[in-house]
């Protein structure tokens, strides 16, 4: 198991200093993989100053322009969020996040911890790309943590879970059982392709009105996002969509032979 | 019980920015009592900038010249420390610290969390004034946390312990959010009806051959069975099947209106 499989994704960060502080917090906790989505101030001398020796993390940071690119290859995505959202989503506290995250990585998966803008957080659309939302249990009267401080709390909980997992061999055995090839979850980008296919199929059968989509796709995203769909299951789900589209067009059946 | 009985003591801090960052981290976690022992840069505009709204904590900060003064009235003192000291001392991790600290405060005691200088930490003499040493389990290769980040980790663990001691208000709220009718899982018999409907639909679209079913249904059962499908999600899934069957039969669309 490697903490290399855990990436920290900072979306649209305004202040280079916060990127540096996040890099330092990561390195302190043994994390090294930083992805910056459209940062407003990077590279930055403030980032280097606040990184205070974690410049290797900054130098190796990957800069991309969309969250989608940042999540390529991820099996599980955790997005930090304020508590109240209109559509309830699987919500974890930092401790649970550390534990779920390390379980996933021990099974060979890749995970992303996603942090939003300093003032506005993540958009609803970005949050819907996350399989879990994470809320740091701050005082409701003064709830917004500094970005680097939020990275520190989650990185700390990941490290606590990792240290604990590396002391408990029985837990590792248990995880090996569930990490058989069948149970390997698909990546975030594969899930996105599925959602695109699903949406088109729902339009084709007349269930989804693109003019009035309501909350249909977010709700389906939430369902499949939390299910940890395996590669084999994804093949089945995609197969069902393809056959549904053919059947609606009146094309001849092709029986499945797995 | 009041978190007012927990004071954060910063000894001989060099940078005002770190004092401000510590104040913000404290206030985020519901702590308010800050004591500064001989600070080198306070009051400070950098402190105000990094406090980002926690100026009330800065304004109320008590400035003293010795650690002894800072600890007056304390029943228990926790000092942050690197791991290896020549004199073995009761050593806690941040989680244990949160728990011991909250136990003490619940019994009416007063406690202090003491943080040393940015570069040199606490002296051996200062550490010997502490009843417990606290070590944040950082990567030994890069172990020194930013001061405000260290305050954030301990304040977070105090808050987690405090929420837990107060019958988990945050967790209860969380459960309320996710146990709304939306998140209420369906019953086993409703799931069985769904599987029956799903199987028939897969036959209708030609994806499932009833003569050669292979492992298709068991695999789909495993997927949906572990997902904790809610009543609302079940309505969506059943709706999709019904519309698929109609579309395959060439019946007119009925748009969904939820």
Short mmCIF file of C-alpha atoms in Angstrom, two decimals:
data_model
loop_
_atom_site.label_atom_id
_atom_site.label_comp_id
_atom_site.label_asym_id
_atom_site.label_seq_id
_atom_site.Cartn_x
_atom_site.Cartn_y
_atom_site.Cartn_z
CA UNK A 1 0.00 0.00 0.00
CA UNK A 2 1.24 3.43 -0.87
CA UNK A 3 0.10 6.89 0.16
CA UNK A 4 1.15 7.80 -3.41
CA UNK A 5 -2.32 6.66 -4.46
CA UNK A 6 -3.88 9.53 -2.54
CA UNK A 7 -3.99 12.84 -4.37
CA UNK A 8 -4.94 16.21 -2.93
CA UNK A 9 -6.84 18.34 -5.45
CA UNK A 10 -7.15 22.09 -4.88
CA UNK A 11 -9.73 23.75 -7.11
CA UNK A 12 -9.28 27.32 -8.32
CA UNK A 13 -7.21 28.43 -5.32
CA UNK A 14 -6.76 32.22 -5.05
CA UNK A 15 -3.74 32.50 -2.77
CA UNK A 16 -0.37 30.93 -3.48
CA UNK A 17 0.33 30.97 0.27
CA UNK A 18 -2.49 28.50 0.83
CA UNK A 19 -1.07 26.18 -1.84
CA UNK A 20 2.26 26.29 -0.02
CA UNK A 21 0.62 25.67 3.36
CA UNK A 22 -1.29 22.74 1.90
CA UNK A 23 1.93 21.27 0.45
CA UNK A 24 3.64 21.50 3.82
CA UNK A 25 0.67 19.92 5.62
CA UNK A 26 0.66 17.08 3.08
CA UNK A 27 4.37 16.38 3.37
CA UNK A 28 4.17 16.44 7.18
CA UNK A 29 1.59 13.68 6.95
CA UNK A 30 3.43 11.63 4.31
CA UNK A 31 1.37 12.70 1.28
CA UNK A 32 3.06 13.96 -1.86
CA UNK A 33 0.66 14.11 -4.80
CA UNK A 34 -0.79 17.56 -5.35
CA UNK A 35 -3.06 18.48 -8.27
CA UNK A 36 -4.03 22.11 -8.87
CA UNK A 37 -7.11 22.88 -10.94
CA UNK A 38 -6.82 26.30 -12.57
CA UNK A 39 -4.90 28.00 -9.71
CA UNK A 40 -4.99 31.84 -9.76
CA UNK A 41 -1.51 32.33 -8.26
CA UNK A 42 0.92 29.56 -9.15
CA UNK A 43 3.88 29.23 -9.37
CA UNK A 44 4.16 31.69 -6.54
CA UNK A 45 6.82 32.96 -4.15
CA UNK A 46 4.19 32.95 -1.40
CA UNK A 47 3.62 29.25 -2.04
CA UNK A 48 7.35 28.53 -1.70
CA UNK A 49 7.59 30.58 1.51
CA UNK A 50 4.65 28.84 3.19
CA UNK A 51 5.72 25.39 1.96
CA UNK A 52 8.77 25.80 4.19
CA UNK A 53 10.78 22.90 2.77
CA UNK A 54 7.97 21.06 1.02
CA UNK A 55 9.03 22.58 -2.30
CA UNK A 56 9.39 19.08 -3.78
CA UNK A 57 5.61 18.70 -3.42
CA UNK A 58 5.09 22.05 -5.18
CA UNK A 59 7.60 21.22 -7.92
CA UNK A 60 5.86 17.92 -8.63
CA UNK A 61 2.36 19.45 -8.54
CA UNK A 62 0.27 18.75 -11.60
CA UNK A 63 -1.61 21.78 -12.96
CA UNK A 64 -4.77 21.05 -14.96
CA UNK A 65 -7.67 23.14 -16.16
CA UNK A 66 -10.68 21.08 -15.11
CA UNK A 67 -11.70 18.96 -12.14
CA UNK A 68 -12.45 16.16 -14.57
CA UNK A 69 -8.78 16.00 -15.62
CA UNK A 70 -7.71 16.08 -11.99
CA UNK A 71 -9.81 13.01 -11.23
CA UNK A 72 -8.69 10.74 -14.08
CA UNK A 73 -7.89 7.31 -12.69
CA UNK A 74 -9.53 7.88 -9.30
CA UNK A 75 -11.71 5.16 -7.81
CA UNK A 76 -13.09 7.26 -5.02
CA UNK A 77 -13.49 11.01 -4.71
CA UNK A 78 -14.05 12.91 -1.46
CA UNK A 79 -15.17 16.54 -1.65
CA UNK A 80 -15.05 18.92 1.29
CA UNK A 81 -18.29 20.73 1.82
CA UNK A 82 -20.32 22.85 4.17
CA UNK A 83 -23.03 20.83 5.85
CA UNK A 84 -26.34 21.79 4.31
CA UNK A 85 -26.94 20.97 0.65
CA UNK A 86 -30.28 20.55 -0.97
CA UNK A 87 -29.63 17.04 -2.16
CA UNK A 88 -28.39 14.92 0.75
CA UNK A 89 -25.21 13.08 -0.17
CA UNK A 90 -23.19 10.43 1.67
CA UNK A 91 -21.54 12.59 4.31
CA UNK A 92 -18.42 11.62 6.25
CA UNK A 93 -16.48 13.34 8.99
CA UNK A 94 -12.69 13.58 8.61
CA UNK A 95 -12.08 10.47 10.72
CA UNK A 96 -14.42 8.34 8.64
CA UNK A 97 -12.81 9.81 5.52
CA UNK A 98 -9.34 8.76 6.65
CA UNK A 99 -10.57 5.27 7.25
CA UNK A 100 -12.53 4.84 3.98
CA UNK A 101 -9.67 6.42 2.06
CA UNK A 102 -7.03 4.08 3.49
CA UNK A 103 -9.28 1.02 2.99
CA UNK A 104 -9.61 1.98 -0.65
CA UNK A 105 -5.89 2.50 -1.16
CA UNK A 106 -5.12 -0.79 0.56
CA UNK A 107 -7.34 -2.51 -1.99
CA UNK A 108 -5.18 -0.99 -4.74
CA UNK A 109 -7.49 1.94 -5.51
CA UNK A 110 -6.70 5.59 -6.14
CA UNK A 111 -8.47 8.35 -4.24
CA UNK A 112 -8.77 12.11 -4.42
CA UNK A 113 -9.40 14.58 -1.60
CA UNK A 114 -10.91 17.65 -3.25
CA UNK A 115 -10.86 21.14 -1.71
CA UNK A 116 -12.74 24.13 -3.12
CA UNK A 117 -12.10 27.86 -3.42
CA UNK A 118 -11.14 29.89 -0.34
CA UNK A 119 -14.39 31.87 -0.31
CA UNK A 120 -16.90 29.86 -2.29
CA UNK A 121 -15.87 26.21 -1.79
CA UNK A 122 -16.88 23.71 -4.47
CA UNK A 123 -19.82 24.34 -6.81
CA UNK A 124 -22.81 22.01 -6.69
CA UNK A 125 -21.72 20.56 -10.02
CA UNK A 126 -18.25 19.85 -8.65
CA UNK A 127 -19.73 18.33 -5.50
CA UNK A 128 -21.83 16.01 -7.61
CA UNK A 129 -18.63 14.60 -9.11
CA UNK A 130 -17.61 13.51 -5.61
CA UNK A 131 -18.68 10.13 -4.27
CA UNK A 132 -18.59 11.33 -0.68
CA UNK A 133 -18.85 14.73 0.91
CA UNK A 134 -16.66 15.49 3.87
CA UNK A 135 -17.62 17.96 6.54
CA UNK A 136 -15.09 19.13 9.12
CA UNK A 137 -17.17 19.56 12.30
CA UNK A 138 -16.41 23.22 12.87
CA UNK A 139 -18.34 25.62 15.07
CA UNK A 140 -21.45 26.60 13.07
CA UNK A 141 -20.92 30.22 14.22
CA UNK A 142 -17.51 30.40 12.54
CA UNK A 143 -17.30 27.44 10.27
CA UNK A 144 -14.93 28.25 7.43
CA UNK A 145 -11.43 26.85 7.93
CA UNK A 146 -8.38 28.20 6.19
CA UNK A 147 -7.70 26.03 3.12
CA UNK A 148 -4.32 24.76 4.33
CA UNK A 149 -5.85 24.05 7.76
CA UNK A 150 -8.58 21.94 6.14
CA UNK A 151 -5.94 20.02 4.16
CA UNK A 152 -4.05 19.56 7.45
CA UNK A 153 -7.06 18.02 9.22
CA UNK A 154 -7.83 15.54 6.44
CA UNK A 155 -4.18 14.66 5.84
CA UNK A 156 -3.81 14.08 9.59
CA UNK A 157 -6.79 11.71 9.65
CA UNK A 158 -5.45 9.86 6.61
CA UNK A 159 -2.15 9.41 8.42
CA UNK A 160 -3.84 8.23 11.63
CA UNK A 161 -5.82 5.66 9.64
CA UNK A 162 -2.74 4.62 7.72
CA UNK A 163 -0.66 4.15 10.88
CA UNK A 164 -3.47 2.20 12.44
CA UNK A 165 -3.96 -0.01 9.34
CA UNK A 166 -0.26 -0.79 9.26
CA UNK A 167 -0.42 -2.06 12.83
CA UNK A 168 -3.37 -4.40 12.27
CA UNK A 169 -2.58 -7.35 10.00
CA UNK A 170 -6.05 -8.87 10.49
CA UNK A 171 -7.58 -5.83 8.80
CA UNK A 172 -5.22 -6.25 5.87
CA UNK A 173 -6.24 -9.87 5.41
CA UNK A 174 -9.88 -8.87 5.42
CA UNK A 175 -9.21 -6.25 2.76
CA UNK A 176 -7.35 -8.66 0.52
CA UNK A 177 -10.51 -10.75 0.32
CA UNK A 178 -12.59 -7.85 -0.94
CA UNK A 179 -9.98 -6.54 -3.33
CA UNK A 180 -10.33 -9.39 -5.81
CA UNK A 181 -10.34 -8.22 -9.39
CA UNK A 182 -14.12 -8.38 -9.45
CA UNK A 183 -14.39 -5.91 -6.59
CA UNK A 184 -11.94 -3.37 -8.03
CA UNK A 185 -14.03 -0.21 -8.41
CA UNK A 186 -14.07 1.71 -11.65
CA UNK A 187 -12.36 5.09 -11.92
CA UNK A 188 -14.09 8.48 -11.76
CA UNK A 189 -13.67 9.02 -15.50
CA UNK A 190 -15.20 5.64 -16.31
CA UNK A 191 -18.14 6.55 -14.06
CA UNK A 192 -18.47 9.87 -15.93
CA UNK A 193 -18.68 8.00 -19.25
CA UNK A 194 -21.37 5.83 -17.74
CA UNK A 195 -23.37 8.85 -16.56
CA UNK A 196 -23.17 10.35 -20.06
CA UNK A 197 -24.40 7.08 -21.59
CA UNK A 198 -27.12 6.73 -18.95
CA UNK A 199 -28.37 10.27 -19.50
CA UNK A 200 -28.59 9.77 -23.28
CA UNK A 201 -30.43 6.47 -22.82
CA UNK A 202 -32.92 8.05 -20.41
CA UNK A 203 -33.59 10.71 -23.05
CA UNK A 204 -33.96 8.00 -25.73
CA UNK A 205 -36.59 6.11 -23.74
CA UNK A 206 -38.40 9.34 -22.92
CA UNK A 207 -37.79 9.24 -19.17
CA UNK A 208 -35.58 12.32 -19.01
CA UNK A 209 -36.66 15.60 -20.57
CA UNK A 210 -33.46 17.55 -21.35
CA UNK A 211 -35.49 20.78 -21.07
CA UNK A 212 -36.62 19.83 -17.57
CA UNK A 213 -33.95 17.55 -16.11
CA UNK A 214 -35.03 18.14 -12.46
CA UNK A 215 -32.72 16.32 -10.01
CA UNK A 216 -32.73 13.07 -11.91
CA UNK A 217 -29.04 12.82 -12.87
CA UNK A 218 -27.68 14.07 -9.51
CA UNK A 219 -29.79 11.44 -7.78
CA UNK A 220 -28.55 8.67 -10.03
CA UNK A 221 -24.97 9.91 -9.62
CA UNK A 222 -25.38 9.73 -5.87
CA UNK A 223 -26.70 6.19 -6.03
CA UNK A 224 -23.99 4.77 -8.31
CA UNK A 225 -21.26 6.98 -6.83
CA UNK A 226 -21.64 5.47 -3.38
CA UNK A 227 -22.00 1.90 -4.64
CA UNK A 228 -18.34 1.44 -5.56
CA UNK A 229 -19.28 -0.08 -8.92
CA UNK A 230 -16.74 -2.72 -9.95
CA UNK A 231 -15.34 -3.02 -13.45
CA UNK A 232 -17.37 -6.17 -14.10
CA UNK A 233 -20.56 -4.50 -12.89
CA UNK A 234 -19.82 -1.49 -15.08
CA UNK A 235 -19.58 -3.77 -18.12
CA UNK A 236 -23.02 -5.11 -17.25
CA UNK A 237 -24.53 -1.65 -16.72
CA UNK A 238 -23.07 -0.34 -19.98
CA UNK A 239 -24.29 -3.46 -21.78
CA UNK A 240 -27.82 -2.86 -20.51
CA UNK A 241 -27.77 0.72 -21.81
CA UNK A 242 -26.46 -0.31 -25.22
CA UNK A 243 -29.11 -3.02 -25.60
CA UNK A 244 -31.83 -0.63 -24.40
CA UNK A 245 -30.85 1.89 -27.06
CA UNK A 246 -30.86 -0.80 -29.76
CA UNK A 247 -34.21 -2.13 -28.61
CA UNK A 248 -35.74 1.36 -28.66
CA UNK A 249 -34.46 1.85 -32.21
CA UNK A 250 -35.99 -1.49 -33.12
CA UNK A 251 -32.65 -3.16 -33.91
CA UNK A 252 -32.37 -6.94 -33.54
CA UNK A 253 -31.40 -8.39 -30.16
CA UNK A 254 -27.90 -9.52 -29.50
CA UNK A 255 -28.00 -11.94 -26.59
CA UNK A 256 -25.38 -11.45 -23.95
CA UNK A 257 -22.83 -14.21 -23.55
CA UNK A 258 -20.58 -13.58 -20.59
CA UNK B 1 -19.05 21.89 30.56
CA UNK B 2 -17.43 24.75 28.76
CA UNK B 3 -14.67 24.89 26.19
CA UNK B 4 -13.80 28.17 27.95
CA UNK B 5 -11.84 26.04 30.40
CA UNK B 6 -9.40 25.07 27.67
CA UNK B 7 -6.65 27.58 26.98
CA UNK B 8 -4.17 27.56 24.11
CA UNK B 9 -0.74 28.81 25.17
CA UNK B 10 1.77 29.89 22.52
CA UNK B 11 5.30 30.32 23.84
CA UNK B 12 7.66 32.92 22.38
CA UNK B 13 6.09 32.90 18.91
CA UNK B 14 8.15 34.67 16.21
CA UNK B 15 5.56 35.33 13.52
CA UNK B 16 2.36 37.29 14.06
CA UNK B 17 0.83 35.44 11.11
CA UNK B 18 1.07 32.19 13.04
CA UNK B 19 -0.71 33.74 16.02
CA UNK B 20 -3.51 34.84 13.70
CA UNK B 21 -3.70 31.40 12.06
CA UNK B 22 -3.85 29.78 15.50
CA UNK B 23 -6.68 32.14 16.56
CA UNK B 24 -8.68 31.24 13.46
CA UNK B 25 -8.12 27.50 13.97
CA UNK B 26 -9.24 27.85 17.60
CA UNK B 27 -12.39 29.75 16.79
CA UNK B 28 -13.29 27.29 14.02
CA UNK B 29 -13.20 24.54 16.62
CA UNK B 30 -15.09 26.48 19.31
CA UNK B 31 -12.09 27.49 21.44
CA UNK B 32 -11.59 31.11 22.47
CA UNK B 33 -8.98 31.45 25.19
CA UNK B 34 -5.54 32.35 23.88
CA UNK B 35 -2.51 33.08 26.06
CA UNK B 36 0.70 34.42 24.53
CA UNK B 37 3.96 34.02 26.42
CA UNK B 38 6.44 36.73 25.41
CA UNK B 39 5.41 36.94 21.72
CA UNK B 40 7.97 38.57 19.40
CA UNK B 41 5.41 40.13 17.01
CA UNK B 42 2.16 41.05 18.73
CA UNK B 43 -0.09 42.98 18.25
CA UNK B 44 0.50 42.45 14.56
CA UNK B 45 -1.23 43.26 11.28
CA UNK B 46 -0.14 39.82 10.01
CA UNK B 47 -1.97 38.26 12.94
CA UNK B 48 -5.15 40.15 12.08
CA UNK B 49 -4.89 39.20 8.40
CA UNK B 50 -4.42 35.48 9.07
CA UNK B 51 -7.08 35.46 11.82
CA UNK B 52 -9.61 36.22 9.07
CA UNK B 53 -12.51 37.14 11.35
CA UNK B 54 -11.23 35.60 14.59
CA UNK B 55 -10.05 39.01 15.76
CA UNK B 56 -12.17 38.63 18.91
CA UNK B 57 -9.85 35.81 19.95
CA UNK B 58 -6.81 38.03 19.29
CA UNK B 59 -8.37 40.99 21.12
CA UNK B 60 -9.10 38.88 24.17
CA UNK B 61 -5.65 37.21 24.14
CA UNK B 62 -3.77 37.46 27.40
CA UNK B 63 -0.10 38.39 27.03
CA UNK B 64 2.24 37.25 29.84
CA UNK B 65 5.97 37.02 30.21
CA UNK B 66 6.48 33.51 31.58
CA UNK B 67 4.99 30.06 31.03
CA UNK B 68 4.38 29.89 34.76
CA UNK B 69 1.98 32.85 34.58
CA UNK B 70 0.25 31.34 31.56
CA UNK B 71 -0.49 28.15 33.51
CA UNK B 72 -1.98 29.70 36.65
CA UNK B 73 -5.19 27.86 37.60
CA UNK B 74 -4.59 24.92 35.25
CA UNK B 75 -5.28 21.38 36.45
CA UNK B 76 -3.69 19.69 33.51
CA UNK B 77 -1.05 20.83 31.05
CA UNK B 78 -0.32 19.27 27.68
CA UNK B 79 2.90 20.25 25.89
CA UNK B 80 3.52 19.56 22.19
CA UNK B 81 6.82 17.92 21.57
CA UNK B 82 8.96 16.05 19.09
CA UNK B 83 9.00 12.37 19.94
CA UNK B 84 12.39 11.58 21.37
CA UNK B 85 13.30 13.33 24.59
CA UNK B 86 15.91 12.22 26.99
CA UNK B 87 13.51 11.98 29.92
CA UNK B 88 10.60 9.61 29.14
CA UNK B 89 7.29 11.34 29.83
CA UNK B 90 3.64 10.35 29.53
CA UNK B 91 3.18 10.69 25.78
CA UNK B 92 -0.22 11.08 24.08
CA UNK B 93 -1.24 11.38 20.47
CA UNK B 94 -3.66 14.19 19.51
CA UNK B 95 -6.71 11.92 19.73
CA UNK B 96 -5.87 10.78 23.26
CA UNK B 97 -5.15 14.40 24.15
CA UNK B 98 -8.61 15.51 23.00
CA UNK B 99 -10.19 12.80 25.06
CA UNK B 100 -8.16 13.37 28.27
CA UNK B 101 -8.61 17.11 27.91
CA UNK B 102 -12.40 16.92 27.57
CA UNK B 103 -12.63 14.44 30.49
CA UNK B 104 -10.76 16.93 32.64
CA UNK B 105 -12.93 19.86 31.62
CA UNK B 106 -16.09 17.84 32.18
CA UNK B 107 -14.93 17.26 35.73
CA UNK B 108 -14.71 21.04 36.17
CA UNK B 109 -10.97 21.31 35.59
CA UNK B 110 -8.97 23.78 33.57
CA UNK B 111 -6.46 22.66 30.97
CA UNK B 112 -3.74 24.21 28.83
CA UNK B 113 -2.46 23.12 25.43
CA UNK B 114 1.06 24.51 25.14
CA UNK B 115 2.88 25.11 21.83
CA UNK B 116 6.54 26.06 21.53
CA UNK B 117 8.61 28.27 19.24
CA UNK B 118 8.41 27.87 15.46
CA UNK B 119 12.00 26.62 15.13
CA UNK B 120 12.99 25.32 18.54
CA UNK B 121 9.76 24.10 20.15
CA UNK B 122 9.58 24.00 23.95
CA UNK B 123 12.72 23.82 26.08
CA UNK B 124 13.27 20.80 28.29
CA UNK B 125 12.48 22.95 31.30
CA UNK B 126 9.18 24.04 29.79
CA UNK B 127 8.34 20.47 28.83
CA UNK B 128 8.89 19.40 32.40
CA UNK B 129 6.14 21.80 33.48
CA UNK B 130 3.73 19.82 31.33
CA UNK B 131 1.86 16.81 32.72
CA UNK B 132 1.63 15.16 29.36
CA UNK B 133 3.61 15.46 26.18
CA UNK B 134 1.71 15.39 22.92
CA UNK B 135 3.26 14.18 19.69
CA UNK B 136 1.53 14.74 16.36
CA UNK B 137 2.38 11.61 14.33
CA UNK B 138 4.07 13.34 11.41
CA UNK B 139 6.39 11.76 8.85
CA UNK B 140 9.77 11.40 10.58
CA UNK B 141 11.43 12.62 7.36
CA UNK B 142 9.60 15.96 7.51
CA UNK B 143 8.18 16.22 10.96
CA UNK B 144 7.82 19.87 11.89
CA UNK B 145 4.31 21.25 11.41
CA UNK B 146 3.52 24.90 10.98
CA UNK B 147 2.49 26.29 14.37
CA UNK B 148 -1.07 27.18 13.33
CA UNK B 149 -1.42 23.75 11.69
CA UNK B 150 -0.41 22.06 14.95
CA UNK B 151 -2.97 24.16 16.85
CA UNK B 152 -5.54 23.15 14.21
CA UNK B 153 -4.90 19.43 14.71
CA UNK B 154 -5.18 19.58 18.52
CA UNK B 155 -8.18 21.93 18.47
CA UNK B 156 -9.87 19.58 16.00
CA UNK B 157 -9.31 16.58 18.26
CA UNK B 158 -10.62 18.52 21.26
CA UNK B 159 -13.74 19.36 19.29
CA UNK B 160 -14.22 15.74 18.15
CA UNK B 161 -13.95 14.58 21.77
CA UNK B 162 -16.25 17.36 22.94
CA UNK B 163 -18.92 16.55 20.32
CA UNK B 164 -18.65 12.91 21.27
CA UNK B 165 -18.98 13.68 25.00
CA UNK B 166 -22.00 15.86 24.30
CA UNK B 167 -23.91 12.96 22.77
CA UNK B 168 -22.68 13.55 19.27
CA UNK B 169 -24.68 16.55 18.18
CA UNK B 170 -22.82 16.76 14.89
CA UNK B 171 -23.31 13.11 14.16
CA UNK B 172 -26.96 13.30 15.14
CA UNK B 173 -27.52 16.24 12.84
CA UNK B 174 -25.75 14.29 10.15
CA UNK B 175 -28.05 11.34 10.68
CA UNK B 176 -31.07 13.59 10.55
CA UNK B 177 -29.91 14.87 7.20
CA UNK B 178 -29.42 11.45 5.70
CA UNK B 179 -32.45 9.81 7.31
CA UNK B 180 -34.93 12.09 5.65
CA UNK B 181 -37.46 10.25 3.56
CA UNK B 182 -35.06 10.59 0.64
CA UNK B 183 -32.43 8.45 2.31
CA UNK B 184 -34.80 5.92 3.90
CA UNK B 185 -33.69 2.56 2.42
CA UNK B 186 -36.27 0.32 0.82
CA UNK B 187 -37.27 -2.97 2.38
CA UNK B 188 -36.09 -6.39 1.25
CA UNK B 189 -39.44 -7.19 -0.37
CA UNK B 190 -39.44 -3.93 -2.33
CA UNK B 191 -35.98 -4.83 -3.56
CA UNK B 192 -37.30 -8.26 -4.62
CA UNK B 193 -40.06 -6.61 -6.65
CA UNK B 194 -37.43 -4.47 -8.29
CA UNK B 195 -35.29 -7.48 -9.18
CA UNK B 196 -38.32 -9.17 -10.73
CA UNK B 197 -39.09 -6.08 -12.78
CA UNK B 198 -35.43 -5.67 -13.76
CA UNK B 199 -35.14 -9.28 -14.89
CA UNK B 200 -38.24 -9.02 -17.06
CA UNK B 201 -37.02 -5.78 -18.61
CA UNK B 202 -33.61 -7.29 -19.40
CA UNK B 203 -35.41 -10.11 -21.16
CA UNK B 204 -37.58 -7.60 -23.06
CA UNK B 205 -34.58 -5.68 -24.38
CA UNK B 206 -32.82 -8.91 -25.26
CA UNK B 207 -29.95 -8.57 -22.81
CA UNK B 208 -30.89 -11.57 -20.66
CA UNK B 209 -31.55 -14.98 -22.18
CA UNK B 210 -33.85 -16.86 -19.75
CA UNK B 211 -32.42 -20.13 -21.10
CA UNK B 212 -28.88 -19.04 -20.31
CA UNK B 213 -29.09 -16.53 -17.46
CA UNK B 214 -25.41 -16.96 -16.40
CA UNK B 215 -24.57 -14.90 -13.33
CA UNK B 216 -26.28 -11.74 -14.49
CA UNK B 217 -29.02 -11.40 -11.85
CA UNK B 218 -26.84 -12.40 -8.89
CA UNK B 219 -24.32 -9.74 -9.95
CA UNK B 220 -26.97 -7.06 -10.23
CA UNK B 221 -28.44 -8.13 -6.88
CA UNK B 222 -25.06 -7.75 -5.27
CA UNK B 223 -24.62 -4.26 -6.72
CA UNK B 224 -28.03 -2.90 -5.72
CA UNK B 225 -28.15 -4.88 -2.50
CA UNK B 226 -25.06 -3.19 -1.10
CA UNK B 227 -26.07 0.30 -2.28
CA UNK B 228 -28.78 0.87 0.33
CA UNK B 229 -31.23 2.08 -2.34
CA UNK B 230 -33.58 4.73 -0.91
CA UNK B 231 -37.33 4.83 -1.54
CA UNK B 232 -36.93 7.83 -3.82
CA UNK B 233 -34.15 6.14 -5.78
CA UNK B 234 -36.29 3.03 -6.10
CA UNK B 235 -39.08 5.11 -7.63
CA UNK B 236 -36.59 6.39 -10.19
CA UNK B 237 -35.20 2.92 -10.96
CA UNK B 238 -38.71 1.44 -11.33
CA UNK B 239 -39.71 4.40 -13.52
CA UNK B 240 -36.76 3.77 -15.81
CA UNK B 241 -37.75 0.12 -16.22
CA UNK B 242 -41.39 0.98 -16.95
CA UNK B 243 -40.42 3.55 -19.58
CA UNK B 244 -37.88 1.17 -21.11
CA UNK B 245 -40.57 -1.50 -21.50
CA UNK B 246 -42.95 1.00 -23.09
CA UNK B 247 -40.27 2.32 -25.44
CA UNK B 248 -39.39 -1.22 -26.54
CA UNK B 249 -43.07 -1.91 -27.25
CA UNK B 250 -43.19 1.34 -29.24
CA UNK B 251 -45.67 3.03 -26.89
CA UNK B 252 -45.64 6.84 -26.65
CA UNK B 253 -43.37 8.49 -24.15
CA UNK B 254 -44.66 9.74 -20.84
CA UNK B 255 -42.23 12.36 -19.56
CA UNK B 256 -41.27 12.10 -15.96
CA UNK B 257 -42.51 14.84 -13.69
CA UNK B 258 -41.15 14.53 -10.17
#
